[in-house]
PDB file of C-alpha atoms in Angstrom:
ATOM      1  CA  GLY A   1     198.383  39.205 162.897  1.00 54.00           C
ATOM      2  CA  GLY A   2     196.048  38.848 159.923  1.00 49.00           C
ATOM      3  CA  ARG A   3     193.422  41.023 161.608  1.00 46.00           C
ATOM      4  CA  VAL A   4     196.001  43.825 162.199  1.00 44.00           C
ATOM      5  CA  ALA A   5     197.167  43.647 158.571  1.00 47.00           C
ATOM      6  CA  LEU A   6     193.542  43.929 157.402  1.00 44.00           C
ATOM      7  CA  SER A   7     192.956  46.965 159.625  1.00 51.00           C
ATOM      8  CA  PHE A   8     196.079  48.677 158.200  1.00 50.00           C
ATOM      9  CA  ALA A   9     194.891  47.945 154.648  1.00 56.00           C
ATOM     10  CA  MET A  10     191.449  49.416 155.361  1.00 57.00           C
ATOM     11  CA  LEU A  11     192.999  52.483 157.007  1.00 52.00           C
ATOM     12  CA  ARG A  12     195.282  52.984 154.038  1.00 61.00           C
ATOM     13  CA  ALA A  13     192.308  52.776 151.642  1.00 58.00           C
ATOM     14  CA  ILE A  14     190.331  55.298 153.683  1.00 57.00           C
ATOM     15  CA  LEU A  15     193.268  57.750 153.714  1.00 54.00           C
ATOM     16  CA  VAL A  16     193.773  57.435 149.947  1.00 52.00           C
ATOM     17  CA  ALA A  17     190.045  58.052 149.302  1.00 53.00           C
ATOM     18  CA  ALA A  18     190.003  61.066 151.608  1.00 52.00           C
ATOM     19  CA  ALA A  19     193.075  62.525 149.901  1.00 52.00           C
ATOM     20  CA  ALA A  20     191.532  62.027 146.484  1.00 48.00           C
ATOM     21  CA  ALA A  21     188.314  63.741 147.579  1.00 46.00           C
ATOM     22  CA  SER A  22     190.238  66.692 148.986  1.00 45.00           C
ATOM     23  CA  ALA A  23     192.268  67.083 145.822  1.00 42.00           C
ATOM     24  CA  SER A  24     189.187  66.975 143.612  1.00 39.00           C
ATOM     25  CA  ALA A  25     187.737  69.949 145.480  1.00 39.00           C
ATOM     26  CA  PHE A  26     190.609  72.145 144.211  1.00 39.00           C
ATOM     27  CA  ALA A  27     190.899  70.661 140.752  1.00 40.00           C
ATOM     28  CA  PRO A  28     189.752  72.905 137.861  1.00 41.00           C
ATOM     29  CA  ALA A  29     186.237  72.237 136.644  1.00 40.00           C
ATOM     30  CA  ALA A  30     185.769  70.691 133.234  1.00 46.00           C
ATOM     31  CA  LEU A  31     185.375  73.206 130.403  1.00 44.00           C
ATOM     32  CA  PRO A  32     181.763  73.591 129.182  1.00 48.00           C
ATOM     33  CA  THR A  33     180.924  72.006 125.891  1.00 56.00           C
ATOM     34  CA  ARG A  34     180.218  74.057 122.786  1.00 56.00           C
ATOM     35  CA  ALA A  35     176.475  73.372 123.101  1.00 53.00           C
ATOM     36  CA  ALA A  36     176.475  74.580 126.703  1.00 44.00           C
ATOM     37  CA  ARG A  37     178.368  77.746 125.772  1.00 47.00           C
ATOM     38  CA  SER A  38     175.955  78.472 122.913  1.00 46.00           C
ATOM     39  CA  SER A  39     173.003  78.000 125.234  1.00 47.00           C
ATOM     40  CA  VAL A  40     174.424  80.472 127.762  1.00 41.00           C
ATOM     41  CA  GLN A  41     175.232  83.011 125.045  1.00 45.00           C
ATOM     42  CA  GLY A  42     171.708  82.649 123.670  1.00 47.00           C
ATOM     43  CA  LEU A  43     170.208  83.357 127.066  1.00 42.00           C
ATOM     44  CA  LYS A  44     172.403  86.427 127.441  1.00 48.00           C
ATOM     45  CA  MET A  45     171.349  87.716 124.009  1.00 50.00           C
ATOM     46  CA  GLN A  46     167.694  87.230 124.910  1.00 64.00           C
ATOM     47  CA  ASP A  47     168.226  89.552 127.855  1.00 80.00           C
ATOM     48  CA  ARG A  48     169.589  92.282 125.566  1.00 84.00           C
ATOM     49  CA  SER A  49     167.631  94.701 123.410  1.00 85.00           C
ATOM     50  CA  TYR A  50     167.806  93.770 119.733  1.00 86.00           C
ATOM     51  CA  ALA A  51     167.686  97.455 118.736  1.00 83.00           C
ATOM     52  CA  VAL A  52     170.186  98.645 121.364  1.00 84.00           C
ATOM     53  CA  PRO A  53     172.405  95.626 122.192  1.00 86.00           C
ATOM     54  CA  PHE A  54     174.254  97.371 125.019  1.00 86.00           C
ATOM     55  CA  LEU A  55     170.978  97.885 126.936  1.00 84.00           C
ATOM     56  CA  SER A  56     168.836  95.268 128.673  1.00 87.00           C
ATOM     57  CA  ARG A  57     165.618  94.229 126.980  1.00 88.00           C
ATOM     58  CA  PRO A  58     162.573  95.767 128.700  1.00 87.00           C
ATOM     59  CA  PRO A  59     160.542  92.942 130.299  1.00 89.00           C
ATOM     60  CA  ALA A  60     157.280  93.961 128.608  1.00 89.00           C
ATOM     61  CA  LEU A  61     158.824  93.901 125.124  1.00 89.00           C
ATOM     62  CA  ASP A  62     158.873  90.163 124.519  1.00 88.00           C
ATOM     63  CA  GLY A  63     158.659  90.351 120.712  1.00 87.00           C
ATOM     64  CA  THR A  64     155.006  89.328 120.395  1.00 88.00           C
ATOM     65  CA  MET A  65     153.863  92.703 119.020  1.00 89.00           C
ATOM     66  CA  ALA A  66     154.508  93.620 115.396  1.00 89.00           C
ATOM     67  CA  GLY A  67     157.645  95.699 115.027  1.00 90.00           C
ATOM     68  CA  ASP A  68     158.869  95.012 118.577  1.00 90.00           C
ATOM     69  CA  VAL A  69     162.666  95.172 118.539  1.00 89.00           C
ATOM     70  CA  GLY A  70     163.113  95.945 122.226  1.00 90.00           C
ATOM     71  CA  PHE A  71     163.588  99.698 121.738  1.00 90.00           C
ATOM     72  CA  ASP A  72     162.558 101.498 124.900  1.00 90.00           C
ATOM     73  CA  PRO A  73     165.633 103.304 126.276  1.00 89.00           C
ATOM     74  CA  LEU A  74     163.522 105.521 128.569  1.00 90.00           C
ATOM     75  CA  GLY A  75     161.581 102.579 130.035  1.00 89.00           C
ATOM     76  CA  PHE A  76     158.051 103.801 129.217  1.00 91.00           C
ATOM     77  CA  SER A  77     156.847 100.194 128.941  1.00 91.00           C
ATOM     78  CA  ASN A  78     157.686  99.700 132.626  1.00 90.00           C
ATOM     79  CA  TYR A  79     155.100 102.298 133.668  1.00 91.00           C
ATOM     80  CA  PHE A  80     152.418 102.474 130.961  1.00 90.00           C
ATOM     81  CA  ASP A  81     150.143  99.918 129.350  1.00 89.00           C
ATOM     82  CA  LEU A  82     151.879  98.526 126.268  1.00 91.00           C
ATOM     83  CA  LYS A  83     148.641  98.596 124.246  1.00 91.00           C
ATOM     84  CA  TRP A  84     148.145 102.267 125.038  1.00 91.00           C
ATOM     85  CA  LEU A  85     151.725 103.033 123.973  1.00 93.00           C
ATOM     86  CA  ARG A  86     151.233 101.141 120.696  1.00 94.00           C
ATOM     87  CA  GLU A  87     147.972 103.017 120.072  1.00 91.00           C
ATOM     88  CA  ALA A  88     149.801 106.324 120.541  1.00 92.00           C
ATOM     89  CA  GLU A  89     152.640 105.227 118.245  1.00 94.00           C
ATOM     90  CA  LEU A  90     150.234 104.201 115.501  1.00 94.00           C
ATOM     91  CA  LYS A  91     148.236 107.432 115.737  1.00 93.00           C
ATOM     92  CA  HIS A  92     151.333 109.601 115.626  1.00 95.00           C
ATOM     93  CA  GLY A  93     152.633 107.561 112.689  1.00 96.00           C
ATOM     94  CA  ARG A  94     149.375 107.905 110.758  1.00 95.00           C
ATOM     95  CA  VAL A  95     149.203 111.648 111.386  1.00 93.00           C
ATOM     96  CA  CYS A  96     152.809 112.045 110.238  1.00 95.00           C
ATOM     97  CA  MET A  97     152.214 110.000 107.079  1.00 96.00           C
ATOM     98  CA  LEU A  98     149.357 112.350 106.176  1.00 94.00           C
ATOM     99  CA  GLY A  99     151.415 115.365 107.268  1.00 93.00           C
ATOM    100  CA  THR A 100     154.370 114.357 105.096  1.00 94.00           C
ATOM    101  CA  LEU A 101     152.092 114.107 102.075  1.00 94.00           C
ATOM    102  CA  GLY A 102     150.465 117.418 103.025  1.00 90.00           C
ATOM    103  CA  PHE A 103     153.814 119.200 103.250  1.00 90.00           C
ATOM    104  CA  LEU A 104     154.693 118.111  99.699  1.00 92.00           C
ATOM    105  CA  VAL A 105     151.254 118.746  98.179  1.00 91.00           C
ATOM    106  CA  GLN A 106     150.974 122.206  99.798  1.00 88.00           C
ATOM    107  CA  GLU A 107     154.153 123.251  98.023  1.00 88.00           C
ATOM    108  CA  LYS A 108     152.699 122.532  94.569  1.00 88.00           C
ATOM    109  CA  PHE A 109     148.952 123.017  95.009  1.00 88.00           C
ATOM    110  CA  GLN A 110     147.076 125.663  96.985  1.00 84.00           C
ATOM    111  CA  LEU A 111     143.357 126.288  97.283  1.00 81.00           C
ATOM    112  CA  PRO A 112     142.200 129.345  95.264  1.00 84.00           C
ATOM    113  CA  LEU A 113     140.815 131.020  98.371  1.00 79.00           C
ATOM    114  CA  PRO A 114     141.959 133.977 100.485  1.00 77.00           C
ATOM    115  CA  GLY A 115     144.502 132.848 103.089  1.00 75.00           C
ATOM    116  CA  PHE A 116     145.309 129.548 101.346  1.00 80.00           C
ATOM    117  CA  GLY A 117     147.946 130.728  98.848  1.00 81.00           C
ATOM    118  CA  GLU A 118     151.064 130.186 100.998  1.00 84.00           C
ATOM    119  CA  LYS A 119     153.181 127.336  99.621  1.00 84.00           C
ATOM    120  CA  LEU A 120     155.430 127.063 102.687  1.00 87.00           C
ATOM    121  CA  PRO A 121     153.490 124.814 105.102  1.00 85.00           C
ATOM    122  CA  ILE A 122     154.935 126.328 108.282  1.00 85.00           C
ATOM    123  CA  GLU A 123     153.786 129.769 107.074  1.00 85.00           C
ATOM    124  CA  ALA A 124     150.450 128.493 105.762  1.00 83.00           C
ATOM    125  CA  PHE A 125     149.460 127.506 109.305  1.00 81.00           C
ATOM    126  CA  PHE A 126     149.431 131.194 110.288  1.00 83.00           C
ATOM    127  CA  THR A 127     147.613 132.444 107.178  1.00 83.00           C
ATOM    128  CA  VAL A 128     144.715 129.976 107.271  1.00 80.00           C
ATOM    129  CA  PRO A 129     141.549 131.619 108.700  1.00 82.00           C
ATOM    130  CA  THR A 130     140.955 130.908 112.384  1.00 85.00           C
ATOM    131  CA  GLY A 131     137.651 129.233 111.572  1.00 85.00           C
ATOM    132  CA  GLY A 132     139.453 126.648 109.452  1.00 81.00           C
ATOM    133  CA  LEU A 133     141.833 125.770 112.286  1.00 84.00           C
ATOM    134  CA  TRP A 134     138.928 125.344 114.715  1.00 91.00           C
ATOM    135  CA  GLN A 135     137.195 123.049 112.212  1.00 90.00           C
ATOM    136  CA  ILE A 136     140.297 120.846 112.099  1.00 87.00           C
ATOM    137  CA  PHE A 137     140.568 120.858 115.893  1.00 89.00           C
ATOM    138  CA  PHE A 138     136.952 119.809 116.516  1.00 93.00           C
ATOM    139  CA  THR A 139     136.960 117.254 113.681  1.00 91.00           C
ATOM    140  CA  LEU A 140     140.030 115.500 115.080  1.00 87.00           C
ATOM    141  CA  GLY A 141     138.556 115.613 118.596  1.00 88.00           C
ATOM    142  CA  ALA A 142     135.309 114.050 117.378  1.00 90.00           C
ATOM    143  CA  ILE A 143     137.198 111.288 115.561  1.00 85.00           C
ATOM    144  CA  GLU A 144     139.234 110.574 118.712  1.00 83.00           C
ATOM    145  CA  VAL A 145     136.147 110.268 120.937  1.00 85.00           C
ATOM    146  CA  LEU A 146     133.806 108.487 118.510  1.00 84.00           C
ATOM    147  CA  SER A 147     136.354 105.965 117.249  1.00 80.00           C
ATOM    148  CA  ASN A 148     136.825 104.696 120.816  1.00 79.00           C
ATOM    149  CA  ASN A 149     133.167 104.989 121.850  1.00 79.00           C
ATOM    150  CA  GLY A 150     134.138 107.615 124.406  1.00 80.00           C
ATOM    151  CA  LYS A 151     136.864 105.441 125.958  1.00 81.00           C
ATOM    152  CA  ILE A 152     140.007 107.544 125.780  1.00 79.00           C
ATOM    153  CA  THR A 153     141.929 106.668 128.951  1.00 80.00           C
ATOM    154  CA  PRO A 154     144.534 103.873 129.225  1.00 80.00           C
ATOM    155  CA  GLY A 155     142.308 102.116 131.761  1.00 80.00           C
ATOM    156  CA  ASP A 156     139.231 101.670 129.563  1.00 84.00           C
ATOM    157  CA  MET A 157     140.370 102.168 125.966  1.00 85.00           C
ATOM    158  CA  PHE A 158     140.822  98.416 125.376  1.00 86.00           C
ATOM    159  CA  SER A 159     138.224  97.070 127.788  1.00 84.00           C
ATOM    160  CA  ASP A 160     136.179  95.697 124.885  1.00 84.00           C
ATOM    161  CA  GLY A 161     139.112  93.669 123.539  1.00 85.00           C
ATOM    162  CA  ARG A 162     139.958  96.052 120.705  1.00 86.00           C
ATOM    163  CA  ALA A 163     143.492  95.746 119.329  1.00 88.00           C
ATOM    164  CA  PRO A 164     145.668  98.879 119.383  1.00 89.00           C
ATOM    165  CA  GLY A 165     145.086 100.964 116.274  1.00 88.00           C
ATOM    166  CA  ASP A 166     142.098  98.887 115.120  1.00 87.00           C
ATOM    167  CA  LEU A 167     139.318 101.385 114.377  1.00 83.00           C
ATOM    168  CA  GLY A 168     137.337  99.066 112.108  1.00 83.00           C
ATOM    169  CA  PHE A 169     138.525 100.918 108.984  1.00 85.00           C
ATOM    170  CA  ASP A 170     139.295  98.374 106.271  1.00 87.00           C
ATOM    171  CA  PRO A 171     137.589  99.385 103.005  1.00 88.00           C
ATOM    172  CA  LEU A 172     139.793  97.034 100.950  1.00 86.00           C
ATOM    173  CA  ASN A 173     139.127  94.063 103.260  1.00 87.00           C
ATOM    174  CA  LEU A 174     142.827  93.454 103.804  1.00 81.00           C
ATOM    175  CA  SER A 175     142.194  91.750 107.145  1.00 83.00           C
ATOM    176  CA  SER A 176     140.534  88.744 105.460  1.00 85.00           C
ATOM    177  CA  ASP A 177     143.960  87.124 104.993  1.00 87.00           C
ATOM    178  CA  GLU A 178     145.671  86.612 108.356  1.00 87.00           C
ATOM    179  CA  SER A 179     149.199  86.379 106.948  1.00 88.00           C
ATOM    180  CA  ALA A 180     148.649  89.474 104.804  1.00 87.00           C
ATOM    181  CA  LEU A 181     147.250  91.320 107.824  1.00 88.00           C
ATOM    182  CA  ARG A 182     150.408  90.594 109.841  1.00 90.00           C
ATOM    183  CA  ARG A 183     152.487  91.860 106.927  1.00 92.00           C
ATOM    184  CA  PHE A 184     150.455  95.055 106.552  1.00 91.00           C
ATOM    185  CA  GLU A 185     150.576  95.709 110.300  1.00 92.00           C
ATOM    186  CA  LEU A 186     154.366  95.677 110.232  1.00 94.00           C
ATOM    187  CA  ALA A 187     154.470  97.752 107.034  1.00 94.00           C
ATOM    188  CA  GLU A 188     152.197 100.424 108.530  1.00 94.00           C
ATOM    189  CA  LEU A 189     154.304 100.586 111.668  1.00 95.00           C
ATOM    190  CA  LYS A 190     157.564 100.959 109.736  1.00 95.00           C
ATOM    191  CA  HIS A 191     156.104 103.593 107.401  1.00 97.00           C
ATOM    192  CA  GLY A 192     154.702 105.479 110.400  1.00 96.00           C
ATOM    193  CA  ARG A 193     158.042 105.473 112.207  1.00 96.00           C
ATOM    194  CA  LEU A 194     159.816 106.670 109.074  1.00 96.00           C
ATOM    195  CA  ALA A 195     157.183 109.405 108.568  1.00 96.00           C
ATOM    196  CA  MET A 196     157.618 110.665 112.140  1.00 96.00           C
ATOM    197  CA  ILE A 197     161.358 111.056 111.531  1.00 96.00           C
ATOM    198  CA  GLY A 198     160.855 112.469 108.018  1.00 95.00           C
ATOM    199  CA  LEU A 199     158.221 115.037 108.991  1.00 95.00           C
ATOM    200  CA  GLY A 200     160.393 116.200 111.867  1.00 94.00           C
ATOM    201  CA  GLY A 201     163.262 116.608 109.416  1.00 94.00           C
ATOM    202  CA  MET A 202     161.177 118.595 106.922  1.00 93.00           C
ATOM    203  CA  LEU A 203     159.785 120.812 109.666  1.00 93.00           C
ATOM    204  CA  HIS A 204     163.236 121.733 110.932  1.00 92.00           C
ATOM    205  CA  GLN A 205     164.547 122.136 107.369  1.00 90.00           C
ATOM    206  CA  GLN A 206     161.808 124.661 106.574  1.00 90.00           C
ATOM    207  CA  LEU A 207     162.269 126.516 109.839  1.00 90.00           C
ATOM    208  CA  LEU A 208     165.996 126.919 109.139  1.00 89.00           C
ATOM    209  CA  THR A 209     166.028 127.526 105.372  1.00 87.00           C
ATOM    210  CA  LYS A 210     162.609 129.193 104.882  1.00 87.00           C
ATOM    211  CA  GLN A 211     162.308 127.063 101.722  1.00 88.00           C
ATOM    212  CA  PRO A 212     159.753 124.397 100.814  1.00 89.00           C
ATOM    213  CA  THR A 213     161.233 120.903 100.847  1.00 90.00           C
ATOM    214  CA  LEU A 214     161.159 120.096  97.120  1.00 90.00           C
ATOM    215  CA  GLU A 215     162.462 123.545  96.207  1.00 89.00           C
ATOM    216  CA  GLN A 216     165.300 123.181  98.683  1.00 88.00           C
ATOM    217  CA  LEU A 217     166.231 119.794  97.194  1.00 87.00           C
ATOM    218  CA  ALA A 218     166.297 121.228  93.667  1.00 88.00           C
ATOM    219  CA  ASN A 219     167.989 124.481  94.619  1.00 85.00           C
ATOM    220  CA  PHE A 220     170.074 123.856  97.719  1.00 83.00           C
ATOM    221  CA  GLN A 221     171.151 126.926  99.607  1.00 78.00           C
ATOM    222  CA  PRO A 222     173.395 126.781 102.677  1.00 77.00           C
ATOM    223  CA  LEU A 223     172.341 128.424 105.906  1.00 74.00           C
ATOM    224  CA  GLN A 224     173.187 132.082 106.075  1.00 64.00           C
TER     225      GLN A 224
END
């Protein structure tokens, strides 16, 4: 009799345990803690572009380069060497910084030579003698080739370990201070990006209004 009672007790315990296990499978999971939720949200934000939050962050743009805010909506960094893209960005920015200054200076000062008296830069391009344009073309080509020791393709441009945009030009020795160098790198990049936008704006303004930039600011005339 005792043995039968013990068997019933064991059976009852097994049934209760099985029922509890089955119920726990359908019970709602415990809510994540605040720390866990923050961690998940942080991981999600890391996967998003800082510049364009509704787009995914390109894998190559990990924030290690100066000025990298994950802006690459067309996905160029997925197909081209990131160093080569940065080199191109820096060169375009430097050209546009010089071009912006040139647009403003040309309006106020012209060389006292035949063909150089046009104060509207977009018109001056067509009045400059052909020989002067060829001089500019060959000078820029020589700088491009010589500054890279003849290495101008994405495959060999940085084979010697050169950093993008580093042409060894530092007459003020700004690179002697590492922290200052990082600061100047970011400043140059931001100024270059702003100049690319600004020069594009001035170019279109002059094409539409046929007025130099400073004159148009001082004497605004709507489009006819």
